[in-house]
């Protein structure tokens, strides 16, 4: 059986007002350009006449049992037989007879071609101003920074992907964050991602949009953070540790007055907590990356493991933890000697807490570091066992 060149996939949920326009445009595009192709309507539980309309236009109808935009697309793409897959909403906000730039991009070697509505044009009232001027630009900027991409429209719903690339991406998300998952995973796997102008039109629906501005926006942002633990854990943790350490060192030597505000042991207690919290966040980052590496959840787990083994040494980490612990004990001894000097009576908190707070901080850091090193050592053994099993050793 000859392989089809193109599969056009339309996720659909009660789109009887617009689906005919989309199907006609898609059918004309395939016939006018003499392309071997198919049209798939992935129905996500429509209660109107959407499925009947799709069948009347000779489209392949797939019943997506799981709810959600991503679920509908995954169900439809699963049945796609084309070498190239192009998908967009079935509300006629994108015109399927204008997809040649996306198809050309795939033909020219791109793995993923993303539409850009800001380059192609946005019809009046086709996009809410909150999405156009705030939501999409901010999310695109965040995605570009976190994952080293250069895209002007992260959220465009019209895009094309090769069958081979899609299969390698191993998509999972069921909601609107499916759009971001596709770009992020393609970027992490160093796929060739390009952008093409597409025009956004006013849709023909007579009901509210399936898109929920704040909940879907949060789901996208949450996905970014979960797939970039450095921004969620590492960078905030390092910042907390750095700022807490600098201020703690200054306050350990004595109080600081700025204007009419005096910073003393009360501030020192918070900066010490900042150091401990920052260390915990860095710990979680390392645990997250190592877990992903051991279980194959990240495409470059072997590179991370190589770097981890290069820098991590359980014995050296435990030794550093012991040194921190001893330093904390030394400060505590100093506080006890001061207490003895006062004949174990009342103490001046301004003096003694300047030793006790750093002492407690160092003891906690030392203990946590040693515990973390033991745990990382166990995970490292787990990784070696798994690697040996796969290599047949």
mmCIF file of N, CA and C in Angstrom, residues 43-45 63-72 74-75 174:
data_model
loop_
_atom_site.group_PDB
_atom_site.id
_atom_site.type_symbol
_atom_site.label_atom_id
_atom_site.label_comp_id
_atom_site.label_asym_id
_atom_site.label_seq_id
_atom_site.Cartn_x
_atom_site.Cartn_y
_atom_site.Cartn_z
ATOM 1 N N UNK A 43 -13.131 13.106 17.054
ATOM 2 C CA UNK A 43 -14.262 13.627 17.824
ATOM 3 C C UNK A 43 -14.084 13.333 19.311
ATOM 4 N N UNK A 44 -14.266 14.380 20.115
ATOM 5 C CA UNK A 44 -14.002 14.303 21.552
ATOM 6 C C UNK A 44 -15.290 14.268 22.378
ATOM 7 N N UNK A 45 -16.312 13.598 21.817
ATOM 8 C CA UNK A 45 -17.565 13.456 22.544
ATOM 9 C C UNK A 45 -18.630 14.456 22.137
ATOM 10 N N UNK A 63 -13.063 8.275 17.292
ATOM 11 C CA UNK A 63 -13.687 8.610 18.570
ATOM 12 C C UNK A 63 -12.617 8.677 19.663
ATOM 13 N N UNK A 64 -12.347 9.895 20.116
ATOM 14 C CA UNK A 64 -11.375 10.098 21.196
ATOM 15 C C UNK A 64 -12.109 9.956 22.529
ATOM 16 N N UNK A 65 -11.859 8.875 23.240
ATOM 17 C CA UNK A 65 -12.606 8.593 24.461
ATOM 18 C C UNK A 65 -12.208 9.511 25.611
ATOM 19 N N UNK A 66 -10.913 9.780 25.745
ATOM 20 C CA UNK A 66 -10.448 10.636 26.836
ATOM 21 C C UNK A 66 -10.681 12.105 26.486
ATOM 22 N N UNK A 67 -11.154 12.866 27.458
ATOM 23 C CA UNK A 67 -11.463 14.260 27.231
ATOM 24 C C UNK A 67 -10.199 15.113 27.171
ATOM 25 N N UNK A 68 -10.286 16.205 26.403
ATOM 26 C CA UNK A 68 -9.182 17.152 26.353
ATOM 27 C C UNK A 68 -8.647 17.338 24.951
ATOM 28 N N UNK A 69 -8.133 18.544 24.711
ATOM 29 C CA UNK A 69 -7.580 18.890 23.400
ATOM 30 C C UNK A 69 -6.434 17.961 23.012
ATOM 31 N N UNK A 70 -5.497 17.751 23.947
ATOM 32 C CA UNK A 70 -4.377 16.867 23.651
ATOM 33 C C UNK A 70 -4.813 15.437 23.407
ATOM 34 N N UNK A 71 -5.786 14.976 24.190
ATOM 35 C CA UNK A 71 -6.286 13.607 24.007
ATOM 36 C C UNK A 71 -6.900 13.427 22.631
ATOM 37 N N UNK A 72 -7.654 14.437 22.184
ATOM 38 C CA UNK A 72 -8.271 14.353 20.857
ATOM 39 C C UNK A 72 -7.215 14.293 19.760
ATOM 40 N N UNK A 74 -4.030 13.306 20.048
ATOM 41 C CA UNK A 74 -3.279 12.048 20.109
ATOM 42 C C UNK A 74 -4.085 10.895 19.503
ATOM 43 N N UNK A 75 -5.407 10.885 19.756
ATOM 44 C CA UNK A 75 -6.249 9.834 19.193
ATOM 45 C C UNK A 75 -6.297 9.930 17.673
ATOM 46 N N UNK A 174 -2.905 15.789 28.082
ATOM 47 C CA UNK A 174 -4.258 15.652 27.542
ATOM 48 C C UNK A 174 -4.938 16.974 27.250
#
